[in-house]
Short mmCIF file of C-alpha atoms and ligand atoms in Angstrom, two decimals:
data_model
loop_
_atom_site.label_atom_id
_atom_site.label_comp_id
_atom_site.label_asym_id
_atom_site.label_seq_id
_atom_site.Cartn_x
_atom_site.Cartn_y
_atom_site.Cartn_z
CA MET A 1 140.10 68.56 41.17
CA GLU A 2 137.77 67.58 37.70
CA PRO A 3 134.53 67.78 38.15
CA ASN A 4 133.89 64.35 37.75
CA GLU A 5 136.43 63.24 40.04
CA LYS A 6 135.54 61.49 43.10
CA GLY A 7 136.34 62.90 46.62
CA PRO A 8 134.89 65.82 48.54
CA TYR A 9 134.13 69.21 47.17
CA VAL A 10 136.21 72.13 49.18
CA LEU A 11 135.76 75.41 48.94
CA THR A 12 138.91 77.20 48.43
CA GLY A 13 139.85 80.61 49.00
CA LYS A 14 139.00 81.16 52.70
CA SER A 15 141.57 81.47 55.21
CA HIS A 16 141.76 79.45 58.36
CA ILE A 17 140.82 82.67 60.55
CA ALA A 18 138.03 83.58 58.66
CA VAL A 19 136.57 79.99 59.04
CA ALA A 20 137.25 80.20 62.68
CA ILE A 21 135.90 83.71 62.90
CA ASN A 22 132.66 82.79 61.36
CA ALA A 23 132.12 79.62 63.01
CA ALA A 24 132.41 81.22 66.38
CA ALA A 25 129.95 83.84 65.57
CA LYS A 26 127.52 81.60 64.42
CA ALA A 27 127.96 79.57 67.34
CA GLY A 28 127.94 82.24 69.09
CA GLU A 29 124.57 84.31 68.43
CA TRP A 30 122.58 80.64 68.07
CA ILE A 31 123.98 79.70 72.00
CA LYS A 32 123.05 83.22 73.32
CA SER A 33 119.45 82.58 71.69
CA ARG A 34 119.18 79.58 73.87
CA VAL A 35 119.66 81.18 77.02
CA GLY A 36 116.68 80.12 79.05
CA ALA A 37 115.62 77.26 76.47
CA TYR A 38 119.18 75.57 76.17
CA GLY A 39 117.33 72.07 75.81
CA LYS A 40 117.77 68.90 78.41
CA LEU A 41 120.33 69.58 80.83
CA SER A 42 122.54 66.80 82.01
CA VAL A 43 125.52 65.86 84.32
CA LYS A 44 128.59 64.79 83.52
CA ASN A 45 131.41 63.51 86.01
CA SER A 46 129.92 65.22 88.91
CA ASP A 47 126.69 67.00 89.75
CA GLN A 48 128.48 70.50 89.12
CA ASP A 49 129.20 69.49 85.73
CA LEU A 50 127.03 70.17 83.26
CA VAL A 51 126.30 70.07 79.51
CA THR A 52 123.32 70.78 77.43
CA GLU A 53 121.90 69.88 74.12
CA THR A 54 123.02 73.37 73.07
CA ASP A 55 126.53 72.68 74.03
CA LYS A 56 126.26 69.67 71.52
CA GLY A 57 124.18 71.71 69.04
CA ALA A 58 127.30 74.28 68.95
CA GLU A 59 129.82 71.95 68.69
CA GLN A 60 127.78 69.86 65.49
CA MET A 61 127.56 73.46 64.25
CA ILE A 62 131.19 74.54 64.49
CA ARG A 63 132.32 71.08 63.45
CA ARG A 64 130.21 71.19 60.23
CA LEU A 65 131.68 74.50 59.34
CA ILE A 66 135.09 73.95 60.07
CA GLN A 67 134.45 70.48 57.68
CA THR A 68 132.98 72.05 54.85
CA HIS A 69 135.94 74.23 54.51
CA PHE A 70 138.77 71.53 55.77
CA PRO A 71 137.65 67.88 55.38
CA ASP A 72 140.95 66.81 56.08
CA HIS A 73 141.62 68.57 59.06
CA ALA A 74 141.18 66.53 62.43
CA ILE A 75 138.98 68.24 65.34
CA LEU A 76 138.83 67.57 69.26
CA GLY A 77 136.04 69.02 70.52
CA GLU A 78 134.81 68.40 74.24
CA GLU A 79 131.67 67.17 73.47
CA SER A 80 132.94 64.36 71.56
CA VAL A 81 135.15 63.14 74.37
CA ALA A 82 133.99 60.99 76.96
CA PRO A 83 134.44 63.15 79.98
CA GLY A 84 136.92 62.65 82.33
CA GLU A 85 140.29 63.59 82.67
CA GLU A 86 141.58 60.32 81.29
CA ALA A 87 139.55 60.01 78.53
CA SER A 88 140.82 63.59 77.46
CA ILE A 89 144.21 63.19 78.08
CA ARG A 90 144.32 59.85 75.78
CA ALA A 91 142.25 62.06 72.93
CA LEU A 92 144.42 64.70 72.71
CA ALA A 93 147.23 62.34 72.72
CA GLU A 94 145.97 60.68 69.59
CA ALA A 95 144.57 63.84 67.64
CA ARG A 96 147.96 65.92 68.17
CA LYS A 97 149.65 63.87 65.79
CA GLU A 98 147.54 65.30 63.68
CA GLU A 99 148.96 68.35 61.07
CA TYR A 100 145.98 70.31 61.03
CA LEU A 101 143.85 69.55 64.31
CA TRP A 102 140.62 72.30 65.51
CA ILE A 103 140.18 72.21 69.36
CA ILE A 104 136.68 73.40 70.01
CA ASP A 105 135.24 74.59 73.52
CA PRO A 106 131.38 74.79 71.96
CA ILE A 107 129.95 76.82 75.18
CA ASP A 108 132.99 77.01 78.14
CA GLY A 109 131.05 78.32 81.14
CA THR A 110 128.01 76.33 80.61
CA THR A 111 127.05 76.48 84.20
CA ASN A 112 126.81 80.37 83.61
CA PHE A 113 124.77 79.65 79.74
CA VAL A 114 122.24 77.65 81.89
CA HIS A 115 122.12 80.00 84.53
CA GLY A 116 121.74 82.97 82.83
CA PHE A 117 124.91 84.66 83.21
CA PRO A 118 126.60 86.60 80.58
CA PHE A 119 130.23 84.89 81.01
CA TYR A 120 130.56 82.36 78.71
CA SER A 121 132.03 82.01 75.41
CA VAL A 122 133.26 79.66 72.25
CA SER A 123 136.14 79.19 72.00
CA ILE A 124 138.08 77.28 68.48
CA ALA A 125 142.07 77.17 68.02
CA LEU A 126 143.88 75.54 65.47
CA SER A 127 147.21 73.72 66.27
CA HIS A 128 149.88 72.99 63.33
CA ASN A 129 151.73 69.88 64.02
CA GLY A 130 151.30 70.44 67.71
CA GLU A 131 151.49 74.15 68.01
CA VAL A 132 148.53 76.75 68.04
CA VAL A 133 148.73 79.56 65.28
CA ILE A 134 144.68 80.32 65.28
CA GLY A 135 143.15 81.78 68.59
CA VAL A 136 139.54 82.99 68.25
CA ILE A 137 137.27 83.41 71.61
CA TYR A 138 133.89 84.89 70.89
CA ASP A 139 131.96 86.42 73.83
CA PRO A 140 128.66 86.37 72.66
CA SER A 141 126.90 88.39 75.69
CA ARG A 142 129.01 91.76 74.63
CA ASP A 143 129.61 90.42 70.99
CA GLU A 144 133.49 90.59 71.82
CA MET A 145 135.46 88.33 69.12
CA PHE A 146 139.70 88.19 70.62
CA VAL A 147 141.28 86.80 67.24
CA ALA A 148 144.61 85.83 67.46
CA GLU A 149 147.33 84.93 64.85
CA LYS A 150 150.69 83.21 65.71
CA GLY A 151 153.47 85.66 64.75
CA LYS A 152 150.19 88.58 63.98
CA GLY A 153 149.49 89.74 67.42
CA ALA A 154 146.53 89.40 69.22
CA TYR A 155 143.02 92.00 68.58
CA VAL A 156 139.49 92.42 69.77
CA HIS A 157 137.25 94.01 66.94
CA GLY A 158 139.85 94.96 64.81
CA ALA A 159 141.88 96.82 67.84
CA ARG A 160 145.64 95.34 68.65
CA MET A 161 145.32 94.54 72.49
CA SER A 162 148.12 94.17 74.81
CA VAL A 163 148.28 92.90 78.65
CA SER A 164 148.38 94.82 81.33
CA GLY A 165 151.59 96.63 83.14
CA GLU A 166 151.19 95.85 86.97
CA ALA A 167 154.72 94.48 88.34
CA ARG A 168 153.45 93.51 91.68
CA LEU A 169 150.92 90.50 92.95
CA ALA A 170 149.53 93.34 95.04
CA GLU A 171 148.36 95.70 92.38
CA GLY A 172 147.36 92.41 89.95
CA LEU A 173 143.37 92.14 89.78
CA ILE A 174 143.59 88.05 88.92
CA ALA A 175 141.35 85.64 87.65
CA ALA A 176 140.38 81.80 89.01
CA GLY A 177 138.60 79.14 88.58
CA PHE A 178 136.38 76.71 90.53
CA PRO A 179 136.29 73.39 88.79
CA ALA A 180 133.91 70.71 89.00
CA GLU A 181 135.55 67.91 90.39
CA GLU A 182 135.48 68.54 94.04
CA ASN A 183 138.13 65.57 95.20
CA ILE A 184 141.29 67.23 94.05
CA LEU A 185 141.04 69.89 91.70
CA LEU A 186 138.38 72.10 93.87
CA PRO A 187 140.60 71.46 96.96
CA LEU A 188 143.96 72.37 95.26
CA ASN A 189 142.57 75.65 93.68
CA LEU A 190 140.65 76.62 96.48
CA LYS A 191 144.13 76.29 98.51
CA GLY A 192 145.86 78.29 95.63
CA ILE A 193 142.98 81.06 95.71
CA GLY A 194 143.20 81.24 99.83
CA ALA A 195 147.36 81.95 99.37
CA VAL A 196 147.07 84.39 96.27
CA ALA A 197 143.79 86.08 97.76
CA PRO A 198 145.95 87.95 100.73
CA ARG A 199 148.65 89.28 98.07
CA ALA A 200 146.72 90.20 94.77
CA ARG A 201 144.71 93.43 95.09
CA SER A 202 141.53 90.84 94.60
CA ILE A 203 140.29 87.63 92.81
CA ARG A 204 137.63 87.28 90.38
CA ALA A 205 136.03 83.64 89.19
CA GLY A 206 134.06 84.64 86.42
CA GLY A 207 133.68 81.03 85.39
CA SER A 208 134.76 80.47 82.00
CA ALA A 209 138.53 80.16 81.60
CA ALA A 210 138.36 80.82 77.84
CA LEU A 211 137.43 84.60 78.68
CA HIS A 212 139.08 84.63 81.42
CA LEU A 213 142.57 83.99 79.15
CA ALA A 214 140.65 86.37 76.60
CA HIS A 215 140.46 89.27 79.53
CA VAL A 216 144.26 89.09 80.28
CA ALA A 217 144.66 89.08 76.55
CA ALA A 218 142.98 92.12 76.48
CA GLY A 219 144.77 93.97 80.15
CA ARG A 220 141.79 93.84 81.73
CA LEU A 221 142.52 90.67 83.81
CA SER A 222 146.63 90.70 85.39
CA GLY A 223 146.63 87.32 85.45
CA TYR A 224 144.42 83.65 85.57
CA TRP A 225 145.29 80.47 86.51
CA GLU A 226 143.62 77.50 87.28
CA VAL A 227 144.54 73.88 87.82
CA GLY A 228 143.07 70.55 86.08
CA LEU A 229 141.92 72.03 82.51
CA ASN A 230 141.33 70.48 79.98
CA SER A 231 143.16 71.58 75.72
CA TRP A 232 139.83 73.07 74.72
CA ASP A 233 139.69 75.31 77.53
CA VAL A 234 142.99 77.36 76.95
CA ALA A 235 144.28 76.36 73.53
CA ALA A 236 142.97 79.52 71.96
CA GLY A 237 143.50 81.66 74.85
CA ALA A 238 147.19 81.32 75.64
CA LEU A 239 147.47 82.00 71.67
CA LEU A 240 145.71 85.51 72.64
CA VAL A 241 147.86 86.48 75.58
CA LYS A 242 151.07 85.53 74.42
CA GLU A 243 150.26 87.52 71.07
CA SER A 244 149.35 90.26 73.36
CA GLY A 245 152.79 90.49 75.10
CA GLY A 246 152.12 88.11 77.84
CA LYS A 247 153.36 84.64 79.49
CA VAL A 248 151.85 81.51 79.60
CA THR A 249 152.96 78.53 81.37
CA ASP A 250 151.73 75.18 83.69
CA THR A 251 152.03 76.15 87.15
CA ILE A 252 155.78 75.36 87.65
CA GLY A 253 157.20 77.38 84.94
CA SER A 254 157.33 75.23 81.90
CA ALA A 255 156.36 76.90 78.45
CA TYR A 256 152.15 76.41 77.50
CA GLN A 257 151.88 73.18 74.89
CA LEU A 258 148.40 71.61 74.03
CA SER A 259 148.98 69.28 77.25
CA VAL A 260 149.15 71.84 80.12
CA ARG A 261 146.32 70.98 82.19
CA ASN A 262 147.44 73.15 85.09
CA ILE A 263 147.80 76.83 83.67
CA VAL A 264 149.06 80.23 84.61
CA ALA A 265 148.76 83.26 82.27
CA THR A 266 149.90 86.86 83.29
CA ASN A 267 150.98 89.91 81.53
CA GLY A 268 154.49 88.50 82.14
CA ALA A 269 155.63 91.14 85.15
CA LEU A 270 153.89 89.56 87.50
CA HIS A 271 154.24 85.67 86.25
CA ALA A 272 157.17 85.09 88.66
CA GLU A 273 155.73 86.12 91.73
CA LEU A 274 151.94 84.13 91.34
CA LEU A 275 154.07 80.99 90.40
CA SER A 276 156.38 81.44 93.70
CA VAL A 277 152.51 82.01 96.00
CA LEU A 278 151.56 78.85 94.17
CA LYS A 279 154.46 76.88 94.96
CA GLU A 280 154.91 78.03 98.73
CA ALA A 281 151.21 77.34 98.95
CA GLU A 282 151.48 73.72 97.31
CA ALA A 283 148.67 74.44 95.19
CA THR A 284 150.34 74.03 91.62
CA GLY A 285 148.76 70.81 91.47
CA PHE A 286 152.02 68.74 90.45
C1 IPD B 301 134.60 75.22 82.43
C2 IPD B 301 134.94 76.73 82.88
C3 IPD B 301 135.67 76.95 84.12
C4 IPD B 301 136.49 76.22 84.79
C5 IPD B 301 135.85 74.70 84.79
C6 IPD B 301 135.78 74.10 83.03
P1 IPD B 301 132.91 74.36 80.75
O1 IPD B 301 134.23 74.53 81.39
O2 IPD B 301 136.13 76.95 82.15
O3 IPD B 301 135.53 78.14 84.11
O4 IPD B 301 136.34 76.52 86.33
O5 IPD B 301 137.54 73.90 85.11
O6 IPD B 301 135.31 73.17 82.54
O7 IPD B 301 132.84 73.20 81.42
O8 IPD B 301 132.08 75.40 81.22
O9 IPD B 301 132.88 74.24 79.21
CA1 CA B 302 135.21 74.48 79.15
CA1 CA B 303 132.19 73.49 77.45
#
């Protein structure tokens, strides 16, 4: 562009992945500095669904960093969508038509962040024509940056990740979630936990969907499932798991795509067994 032509000034030369990593790192550091000083706390859909000024500030920070480099890309961020399942589904349906769409969860694990429990993350994904091509999850508490690029593998601080090898649920450490919506989603997930817990080596529920997925990718968890999530909870993590050799589907075994809300992500080897336990327990959410 000539200097006197009108239009946004675009910095060239920075790759999508570099921008995602930079944004996650900057936001993550700032979020960590706000533990114990998170600003105003509000509730969204239920008393258990929290949001703070820090969630909103972090999303603004990430948006500005992305827009500096890619002003014509679309952005879907949790804090810019009205609360509730319906609004989330509508926002994704609209946004996914965009060629380039950034999908952001500025703090995944807000409840942990509010309590100072060090298990929360920043999740940033980029989808190209509806397919996730970049996934970055940053854990500020452990200073771990999980990065995946479609077809190029997944890495944590430069070391290639691969999923774990447990072949049976009985040998597996499986993560699950306790969603904030207490009428439908919480009972469904509890039903699943009731069925999986006696069959697995043990169950964990850390409180950040994105971090659970990052740990499946890193081979530290054998699998993770949860019913009732949003695109921003899982888009980056789904790519991390796939690029680490794992499997990601919905709870009835259909391949992952952006609108999946009921997710199962495993090392692949015990995927079918986990699906069948959830089906038997009528805990798939379908
Ligand atoms: C939540 C976390 C939590 C999961 C909830 C999510 P948020 O996201 O991922 O682990 O159980 O379903 O909503 O609200 O902390 O961004
Ligand atoms: Ca989330
Ligand atoms: Ca969030």
